[in-house]
PDB file of C-alpha atoms in Angstrom:
ATOM      1  CA  MET A   1      43.325  38.412 127.222  1.00  0.00           C
ATOM      2  CA  SER A   2      41.212  35.357 126.530  1.00  0.00           C
ATOM      3  CA  HIS A   3      42.219  32.489 124.192  1.00  0.00           C
ATOM      4  CA  GLU A   4      39.615  30.824 121.888  1.00  0.00           C
ATOM      5  CA  VAL A   5      39.817  27.078 121.623  1.00  0.00           C
ATOM      6  CA  PRO A   6      39.487  25.693 118.036  1.00  0.00           C
ATOM      7  CA  PRO A   7      36.422  23.502 117.478  1.00  0.00           C
ATOM      8  CA  SER A   8      38.588  20.622 116.411  1.00  0.00           C
ATOM      9  CA  SER A   9      40.335  20.640 119.704  1.00  0.00           C
ATOM     10  CA  ILE A  10      37.079  20.406 121.643  1.00  0.00           C
ATOM     11  CA  PRO A  11      36.550  16.811 122.655  1.00  0.00           C
ATOM     12  CA  VAL A  12      33.334  15.226 121.278  1.00  0.00           C
ATOM     13  CA  PRO A  13      31.473  13.058 123.668  1.00  0.00           C
ATOM     14  CA  ALA A  14      31.381   9.349 122.831  1.00  0.00           C
ATOM     15  CA  GLU A  15      27.583   9.357 122.791  1.00  0.00           C
ATOM     16  CA  HIS A  16      27.523  11.854 119.917  1.00  0.00           C
ATOM     17  CA  THR A  17      30.050   9.824 117.944  1.00  0.00           C
ATOM     18  CA  ALA A  18      28.007   6.658 118.295  1.00  0.00           C
ATOM     19  CA  VAL A  19      24.836   8.442 117.236  1.00  0.00           C
ATOM     20  CA  ASN A  20      26.534   9.808 114.138  1.00  0.00           C
ATOM     21  CA  LYS A  21      27.771   6.355 113.154  1.00  0.00           C
ATOM     22  CA  VAL A  22      24.317   4.901 113.624  1.00  0.00           C
ATOM     23  CA  ASN A  23      22.809   7.629 111.466  1.00  0.00           C
ATOM     24  CA  GLU A  24      25.412   7.075 108.767  1.00  0.00           C
ATOM     25  CA  ASP A  25      24.800   3.316 108.802  1.00  0.00           C
ATOM     26  CA  GLN A  26      21.061   3.826 108.537  1.00  0.00           C
ATOM     27  CA  ALA A  27      21.515   6.258 105.645  1.00  0.00           C
ATOM     28  CA  GLY A  28      23.798   3.785 103.837  1.00  0.00           C
ATOM     29  CA  ARG A  29      21.375   0.928 104.367  1.00  0.00           C
ATOM     30  CA  SER A  30      18.487   3.096 103.197  1.00  0.00           C
ATOM     31  CA  SER A  31      20.370   4.089 100.015  1.00  0.00           C
ATOM     32  CA  SER A  32      21.336   0.454  99.326  1.00  0.00           C
ATOM     33  CA  SER A  33      17.749  -0.650  99.863  1.00  0.00           C
ATOM     34  CA  ASP A  34      16.483   1.971  97.413  1.00  0.00           C
ATOM     35  CA  ASN A  35      19.000   0.827  94.792  1.00  0.00           C
ATOM     36  CA  ASP A  36      17.998  -2.790  95.251  1.00  0.00           C
ATOM     37  CA  GLN A  37      14.348  -1.917  94.867  1.00  0.00           C
ATOM     38  CA  LEU A  38      15.090   0.093  91.710  1.00  0.00           C
ATOM     39  CA  ILE A  39      17.057  -2.808  90.253  1.00  0.00           C
ATOM     40  CA  LYS A  40      14.238  -5.213  91.066  1.00  0.00           C
ATOM     41  CA  VAL A  41      11.702  -2.905  89.414  1.00  0.00           C
ATOM     42  CA  LEU A  42      13.845  -2.606  86.290  1.00  0.00           C
ATOM     43  CA  GLN A  43      14.407  -6.359  86.127  1.00  0.00           C
ATOM     44  CA  SER A  44      10.709  -6.984  86.504  1.00  0.00           C
ATOM     45  CA  GLY A  45       9.944  -4.458  83.763  1.00  0.00           C
ATOM     46  CA  PHE A  46      12.450  -6.027  81.377  1.00  0.00           C
ATOM     47  CA  SER A  47      11.090  -9.491  82.123  1.00  0.00           C
ATOM     48  CA  ASP A  48       7.562  -8.341  81.342  1.00  0.00           C
ATOM     49  CA  LEU A  49       8.768  -6.678  78.142  1.00  0.00           C
ATOM     50  CA  ILE A  50      10.569  -9.827  76.978  1.00  0.00           C
ATOM     51  CA  ARG A  51       7.562 -11.974  77.819  1.00  0.00           C
ATOM     52  CA  LYS A  52       5.224  -9.680  75.903  1.00  0.00           C
ATOM     53  CA  GLN A  53       7.634  -9.642  72.958  1.00  0.00           C
ATOM     54  CA  ASP A  54       7.620 -13.437  72.886  1.00  0.00           C
ATOM     55  CA  GLU A  55       3.835 -13.437  73.007  1.00  0.00           C
ATOM     56  CA  ILE A  56       3.652 -10.961  70.113  1.00  0.00           C
ATOM     57  CA  GLN A  57       6.099 -13.064  68.091  1.00  0.00           C
ATOM     58  CA  LYS A  58       4.015 -16.184  68.688  1.00  0.00           C
ATOM     59  CA  ALA A  59       0.871 -14.315  67.667  1.00  0.00           C
ATOM     60  CA  VAL A  60       2.523 -13.146  64.437  1.00  0.00           C
ATOM     61  CA  GLU A  61       3.691 -16.684  63.650  1.00  0.00           C
ATOM     62  CA  ALA A  62       0.181 -17.963  64.292  1.00  0.00           C
ATOM     63  CA  LEU A  63      -1.233 -15.497  61.748  1.00  0.00           C
ATOM     64  CA  LYS A  64       1.117 -16.688  58.990  1.00  0.00           C
ATOM     65  CA  PRO A  65      -0.367 -19.247  56.549  1.00  0.00           C
ATOM     66  CA  PRO A  66       0.875 -22.765  57.119  1.00  0.00           C
ATOM     67  CA  VAL A  67       3.676 -23.925  54.835  1.00  0.00           C
ATOM     68  CA  PRO A  68       2.416 -26.801  52.692  1.00  0.00           C
ATOM     69  CA  VAL A  69       4.285 -30.023  53.133  1.00  0.00           C
ATOM     70  CA  ALA A  70       5.557 -31.371  49.816  1.00  0.00           C
ATOM     71  CA  ASP A  71       4.231 -34.831  49.102  1.00  0.00           C
ATOM     72  CA  LYS A  72       5.681 -37.434  46.772  1.00  0.00           C
ATOM     73  CA  LYS A  73       3.395 -36.490  43.888  1.00  0.00           C
ATOM     74  CA  SER A  74       4.305 -32.799  43.877  1.00  0.00           C
ATOM     75  CA  THR A  75       7.983 -33.672  44.254  1.00  0.00           C
ATOM     76  CA  PHE A  76       7.746 -36.003  41.259  1.00  0.00           C
ATOM     77  CA  TRP A  77       6.032 -33.449  39.024  1.00  0.00           C
ATOM     78  CA  THR A  78       8.452 -30.722  40.069  1.00  0.00           C
ATOM     79  CA  SER A  79      11.400 -32.896  39.062  1.00  0.00           C
ATOM     80  CA  TYR A  80       9.592 -33.940  35.880  1.00  0.00           C
ATOM     81  CA  MET A  81       8.941 -30.361  34.775  1.00  0.00           C
ATOM     82  CA  LYS A  82      12.533 -29.375  35.481  1.00  0.00           C
ATOM     83  CA  LEU A  83      13.897 -32.148  33.264  1.00  0.00           C
ATOM     84  CA  ALA A  84      11.187 -31.539  30.659  1.00  0.00           C
ATOM     85  CA  ASP A  85      12.059 -27.847  30.405  1.00  0.00           C
ATOM     86  CA  GLU A  86      15.717 -28.679  29.764  1.00  0.00           C
ATOM     87  CA  HIS A  87      14.787 -31.233  27.090  1.00  0.00           C
ATOM     88  CA  ASP A  88      12.243 -28.951  25.419  1.00  0.00           C
ATOM     89  CA  LYS A  89      14.718 -26.071  25.265  1.00  0.00           C
ATOM     90  CA  GLU A  90      17.268 -28.176  23.383  1.00  0.00           C
ATOM     91  CA  PHE A  91      14.495 -29.696  21.258  1.00  0.00           C
ATOM     92  CA  LYS A  92      13.214 -26.289  20.174  1.00  0.00           C
ATOM     93  CA  GLU A  93      16.670 -24.884  19.440  1.00  0.00           C
ATOM     94  CA  LYS A  94      17.607 -27.911  17.333  1.00  0.00           C
ATOM     95  CA  TYR A  95      14.517 -28.185  15.166  1.00  0.00           C
ATOM     96  CA  GLY A  96      13.783 -24.466  15.107  1.00  0.00           C
ATOM     97  CA  THR A  97      17.117 -23.763  13.408  1.00  0.00           C
ATOM     98  CA  ASP A  98      16.700 -26.684  10.987  1.00  0.00           C
ATOM     99  CA  LEU A  99      13.224 -25.558   9.980  1.00  0.00           C
ATOM    100  CA  ASP A 100      14.330 -21.976   9.393  1.00  0.00           C
ATOM    101  CA  THR A 101      17.170 -23.192   7.178  1.00  0.00           C
ATOM    102  CA  ALA A 102      14.840 -25.484   5.233  1.00  0.00           C
ATOM    103  CA  LEU A 103      12.342 -22.667   4.659  1.00  0.00           C
ATOM    104  CA  ILE A 104      14.991 -20.259   3.383  1.00  0.00           C
ATOM    105  CA  PHE A 105      16.558 -22.832   1.064  1.00  0.00           C
ATOM    106  CA  ALA A 106      13.168 -23.989  -0.232  1.00  0.00           C
ATOM    107  CA  GLY A 107      12.107 -20.424  -0.981  1.00  0.00           C
ATOM    108  CA  LEU A 108      15.266 -19.568  -2.902  1.00  0.00           C
ATOM    109  CA  PHE A 109      15.361 -22.858  -4.759  1.00  0.00           C
ATOM    110  CA  SER A 110      11.695 -22.574  -5.750  1.00  0.00           C
ATOM    111  CA  ALA A 111      12.388 -19.202  -7.323  1.00  0.00           C
ATOM    112  CA  ILE A 112      15.300 -20.619  -9.335  1.00  0.00           C
ATOM    113  CA  GLY A 113      13.319 -23.668 -10.461  1.00  0.00           C
ATOM    114  CA  SER A 114      10.356 -21.527 -11.486  1.00  0.00           C
ATOM    115  CA  ALA A 115      12.622 -19.307 -13.579  1.00  0.00           C
ATOM    116  CA  PHE A 116      13.942 -22.317 -15.528  1.00  0.00           C
ATOM    117  CA  ILE A 117      10.431 -23.692 -16.013  1.00  0.00           C
ATOM    118  CA  ILE A 118       9.303 -20.383 -17.471  1.00  0.00           C
ATOM    119  CA  GLN A 119      12.365 -20.360 -19.735  1.00  0.00           C
ATOM    120  CA  ILE A 120      11.805 -23.867 -21.132  1.00  0.00           C
ATOM    121  CA  GLU A 121       7.997 -23.938 -21.244  1.00  0.00           C
ATOM    122  CA  PRO A 122       7.637 -22.085 -24.602  1.00  0.00           C
ATOM    123  CA  GLN A 123       9.557 -24.931 -26.257  1.00  0.00           C
ATOM    124  CA  LEU A 124       6.782 -27.373 -25.347  1.00  0.00           C
ATOM    125  CA  THR A 125       4.493 -25.928 -27.992  1.00  0.00           C
ATOM    126  CA  GLY A 126       4.243 -27.722 -31.286  1.00  0.00           C
ATOM    127  CA  ALA A 127       6.212 -30.951 -31.415  1.00  0.00           C
ATOM    128  CA  PRO A 128       8.778 -30.750 -28.619  1.00  0.00           C
ATOM    129  CA  SER A 129      11.646 -33.161 -28.422  1.00  0.00           C
ATOM    130  CA  ALA A 130      11.733 -35.922 -25.840  1.00  0.00           C
ATOM    131  CA  LYS A 131      14.653 -34.253 -24.037  1.00  0.00           C
ATOM    132  CA  ILE A 132      12.660 -31.043 -23.568  1.00  0.00           C
ATOM    133  CA  ILE A 133       9.715 -32.998 -22.183  1.00  0.00           C
ATOM    134  CA  VAL A 134      11.984 -34.908 -19.789  1.00  0.00           C
ATOM    135  CA  ALA A 135      13.739 -31.736 -18.653  1.00  0.00           C
ATOM    136  CA  GLU A 136      10.468 -29.894 -18.061  1.00  0.00           C
ATOM    137  CA  SER A 137       8.988 -32.862 -16.205  1.00  0.00           C
ATOM    138  CA  LEU A 138      12.014 -33.130 -13.937  1.00  0.00           C
ATOM    139  CA  LEU A 139      11.862 -29.404 -13.226  1.00  0.00           C
ATOM    140  CA  TYR A 140       8.211 -29.662 -12.225  1.00  0.00           C
ATOM    141  CA  ILE A 141       8.950 -32.636  -9.972  1.00  0.00           C
ATOM    142  CA  SER A 142      11.850 -30.737  -8.421  1.00  0.00           C
ATOM    143  CA  LEU A 143       9.661 -27.689  -7.821  1.00  0.00           C
ATOM    144  CA  SER A 144       6.898 -29.825  -6.315  1.00  0.00           C
ATOM    145  CA  THR A 145       9.393 -31.496  -3.984  1.00  0.00           C
ATOM    146  CA  THR A 146      10.695 -28.118  -2.871  1.00  0.00           C
ATOM    147  CA  LEU A 147       7.187 -26.842  -2.187  1.00  0.00           C
ATOM    148  CA  LEU A 148       6.485 -30.001  -0.188  1.00  0.00           C
ATOM    149  CA  VAL A 149       9.542 -29.248   1.940  1.00  0.00           C
ATOM    150  CA  ALA A 150       8.300 -25.700   2.503  1.00  0.00           C
ATOM    151  CA  LEU A 151       4.871 -26.999   3.535  1.00  0.00           C
ATOM    152  CA  LEU A 152       6.338 -29.525   5.969  1.00  0.00           C
ATOM    153  CA  ALA A 153       8.650 -26.877   7.404  1.00  0.00           C
ATOM    154  CA  VAL A 154       5.723 -24.532   8.054  1.00  0.00           C
ATOM    155  CA  LEU A 155       3.773 -27.363   9.687  1.00  0.00           C
ATOM    156  CA  GLY A 156       6.831 -28.190  11.772  1.00  0.00           C
ATOM    157  CA  LYS A 157       7.044 -24.596  13.000  1.00  0.00           C
ATOM    158  CA  GLN A 158       3.377 -24.724  13.974  1.00  0.00           C
ATOM    159  CA  TRP A 159       3.872 -28.024  15.787  1.00  0.00           C
ATOM    160  CA  LEU A 160       6.755 -26.555  17.741  1.00  0.00           C
ATOM    161  CA  MET A 161       4.733 -23.485  18.712  1.00  0.00           C
ATOM    162  CA  TYR A 162       1.811 -25.667  19.794  1.00  0.00           C
ATOM    163  CA  TYR A 163       4.135 -27.945  21.734  1.00  0.00           C
ATOM    164  CA  GLN A 164       5.857 -25.008  23.415  1.00  0.00           C
ATOM    165  CA  ALA A 165       2.484 -23.694  24.607  1.00  0.00           C
ATOM    166  CA  ALA A 166       1.950 -26.882  26.617  1.00  0.00           C
ATOM    167  CA  GLY A 167       1.744 -26.436  30.359  1.00  0.00           C
ATOM    168  CA  SER A 168       1.096 -22.700  30.428  1.00  0.00           C
ATOM    169  CA  GLY A 169      -1.673 -22.853  33.038  1.00  0.00           C
ATOM    170  CA  GLY A 170      -3.098 -24.950  35.852  1.00  0.00           C
ATOM    171  CA  THR A 171      -1.363 -26.855  38.597  1.00  0.00           C
ATOM    172  CA  ILE A 172       2.050 -28.362  38.112  1.00  0.00           C
ATOM    173  CA  GLU A 173       0.483 -31.804  37.706  1.00  0.00           C
ATOM    174  CA  GLU A 174      -1.924 -30.563  35.026  1.00  0.00           C
ATOM    175  CA  ARG A 175       0.898 -28.822  33.172  1.00  0.00           C
ATOM    176  CA  GLY A 176       3.010 -31.950  33.317  1.00  0.00           C
ATOM    177  CA  LEU A 177       0.209 -34.159  32.008  1.00  0.00           C
ATOM    178  CA  GLN A 178      -0.567 -31.726  29.198  1.00  0.00           C
ATOM    179  CA  ARG A 179       3.072 -31.555  28.188  1.00  0.00           C
ATOM    180  CA  GLN A 180       3.373 -35.343  28.216  1.00  0.00           C
ATOM    181  CA  ARG A 181       0.283 -35.742  26.001  1.00  0.00           C
ATOM    182  CA  LYS A 182       1.707 -33.368  23.409  1.00  0.00           C
ATOM    183  CA  PHE A 183       5.109 -35.025  23.605  1.00  0.00           C
ATOM    184  CA  ASP A 184       3.493 -38.412  22.984  1.00  0.00           C
ATOM    185  CA  GLY A 185       1.601 -36.862  20.071  1.00  0.00           C
ATOM    186  CA  LEU A 186       4.863 -35.756  18.447  1.00  0.00           C
ATOM    187  CA  HIS A 187       6.164 -39.306  18.653  1.00  0.00           C
ATOM    188  CA  LYS A 188       2.886 -40.739  17.393  1.00  0.00           C
ATOM    189  CA  TRP A 189       2.970 -38.556  14.287  1.00  0.00           C
ATOM    190  CA  LYS A 190       6.681 -39.269  13.718  1.00  0.00           C
ATOM    191  CA  PHE A 191       7.780 -35.666  14.114  1.00  0.00           C
ATOM    192  CA  ASP A 192      11.472 -36.597  14.275  1.00  0.00           C
ATOM    193  CA  THR A 193      11.208 -38.738  11.151  1.00  0.00           C
ATOM    194  CA  VAL A 194       9.417 -36.019   9.196  1.00  0.00           C
ATOM    195  CA  MET A 195      11.982 -33.411  10.190  1.00  0.00           C
ATOM    196  CA  GLN A 196      14.851 -35.696   9.204  1.00  0.00           C
ATOM    197  CA  THR A 197      13.357 -36.213   5.736  1.00  0.00           C
ATOM    198  CA  LEU A 198      13.429 -32.494   4.921  1.00  0.00           C
ATOM    199  CA  PRO A 199      17.162 -32.383   4.055  1.00  0.00           C
ATOM    200  CA  LEU A 200      16.769 -35.563   1.993  1.00  0.00           C
ATOM    201  CA  LEU A 201      13.874 -34.067   0.039  1.00  0.00           C
ATOM    202  CA  LEU A 202      15.872 -30.909  -0.613  1.00  0.00           C
ATOM    203  CA  GLN A 203      18.789 -32.983  -1.890  1.00  0.00           C
ATOM    204  CA  LEU A 204      16.402 -34.922  -4.117  1.00  0.00           C
ATOM    205  CA  ALA A 205      14.976 -31.691  -5.504  1.00  0.00           C
ATOM    206  CA  LEU A 206      18.483 -30.407  -6.189  1.00  0.00           C
ATOM    207  CA  LEU A 207      19.436 -33.665  -7.927  1.00  0.00           C
ATOM    208  CA  LEU A 208      16.341 -33.586 -10.130  1.00  0.00           C
ATOM    209  CA  PHE A 209      17.022 -29.971 -11.011  1.00  0.00           C
ATOM    210  CA  SER A 210      20.610 -30.813 -11.945  1.00  0.00           C
ATOM    211  CA  ILE A 211      19.509 -33.702 -14.171  1.00  0.00           C
ATOM    212  CA  ALA A 212      16.847 -31.554 -15.824  1.00  0.00           C
ATOM    213  CA  LEU A 213      19.375 -28.806 -16.467  1.00  0.00           C
ATOM    214  CA  SER A 214      21.829 -31.291 -17.970  1.00  0.00           C
ATOM    215  CA  VAL A 215      19.135 -32.815 -20.196  1.00  0.00           C
ATOM    216  CA  TYR A 216      18.074 -29.393 -21.416  1.00  0.00           C
ATOM    217  CA  LEU A 217      21.649 -28.324 -22.082  1.00  0.00           C
ATOM    218  CA  TRP A 218      22.116 -31.549 -24.051  1.00  0.00           C
ATOM    219  CA  THR A 219      19.798 -30.067 -26.664  1.00  0.00           C
ATOM    220  CA  VAL A 220      21.753 -26.827 -26.674  1.00  0.00           C
ATOM    221  CA  ASN A 221      25.404 -27.837 -26.317  1.00  0.00           C
ATOM    222  CA  ILE A 222      26.552 -31.365 -25.477  1.00  0.00           C
ATOM    223  CA  PRO A 223      30.016 -30.484 -24.014  1.00  0.00           C
ATOM    224  CA  ILE A 224      28.437 -27.958 -21.654  1.00  0.00           C
ATOM    225  CA  ALA A 225      25.828 -30.530 -20.665  1.00  0.00           C
ATOM    226  CA  ILE A 226      28.546 -33.075 -19.860  1.00  0.00           C
ATOM    227  CA  ILE A 227      30.455 -30.542 -17.756  1.00  0.00           C
ATOM    228  CA  VAL A 228      27.345 -29.530 -15.818  1.00  0.00           C
ATOM    229  CA  LEU A 229      26.286 -33.141 -15.286  1.00  0.00           C
ATOM    230  CA  THR A 230      29.749 -34.155 -14.063  1.00  0.00           C
ATOM    231  CA  PHE A 231      30.052 -31.165 -11.756  1.00  0.00           C
ATOM    232  CA  THR A 232      26.610 -31.528 -10.188  1.00  0.00           C
ATOM    233  CA  SER A 233      26.982 -35.300  -9.800  1.00  0.00           C
ATOM    234  CA  THR A 234      30.293 -34.835  -8.017  1.00  0.00           C
ATOM    235  CA  LEU A 235      28.849 -32.231  -5.673  1.00  0.00           C
ATOM    236  CA  HIS A 236      25.861 -34.398  -4.904  1.00  0.00           C
ATOM    237  CA  PHE A 237      27.380 -37.841  -4.482  1.00  0.00           C
ATOM    238  CA  LYS A 238      30.832 -37.055  -3.085  1.00  0.00           C
ATOM    239  CA  PRO A 239      29.612 -36.086   0.432  1.00  0.00           C
ATOM    240  CA  HIS A 240      27.606 -39.314   0.604  1.00  0.00           C
ATOM    241  CA  LEU A 241      30.569 -41.399  -0.520  1.00  0.00           C
ATOM    242  CA  LEU A 242      32.785 -39.742   2.085  1.00  0.00           C
ATOM    243  CA  HIS A 243      30.157 -40.365   4.746  1.00  0.00           C
ATOM    244  CA  PHE A 244      29.896 -44.078   3.958  1.00  0.00           C
ATOM    245  CA  SER A 245      33.675 -44.456   3.693  1.00  0.00           C
ATOM    246  CA  ASN A 246      34.161 -42.918   7.156  1.00  0.00           C
ATOM    247  CA  ALA A 247      31.352 -44.945   8.711  1.00  0.00           C
TER     248      ALA A 247
END
């Protein structure tokens, strides 16, 4: 009966072992060399990609229009227009409200004055008394003053609209110069002074109307005329007296 010897128990010659180790070393070096070459190829590809991306970015930047460098003149006019817009906004709000109020008051007061003129005018026929003539004259002066206020208020609104339209086109320097010319024109024609006289003219018209009413009532009933004259005088002069006393 024969016994088989396991392969593992068969001794391997030293030459075969050395050959196997050499082959394994060569295979390992070959695999490592392939990996190194692959890494180098990938690195080279990424480097080319990054370089091309930088070139594309530079080309895009070159195609963009150059950013203008702000000089002293443009900086000045930019600051000027910013401050001018703030001033003009407050200017318009202030005088726009005052003019609207003056127009409304003048319209209502003109209607009231006209009604009294129509009421008293028939008494001018024949031989009217001096009081009737004085009352009617004062009413006409009061109405004329009120209409003058309405006219000035309408002109003021037009001036504001014309002034607001300044600087709507052209370069920033042209808009600034146009705005400054119109602003100087407002000062030349005393726009502020004219606007400040509107309340005074309305108060004058109201005072004349009150005097005319008192004079007319004097021909109708003296006690009523005295009451009306005292009441209207107090309403008209008391605010002014308080203003001067507090000044």
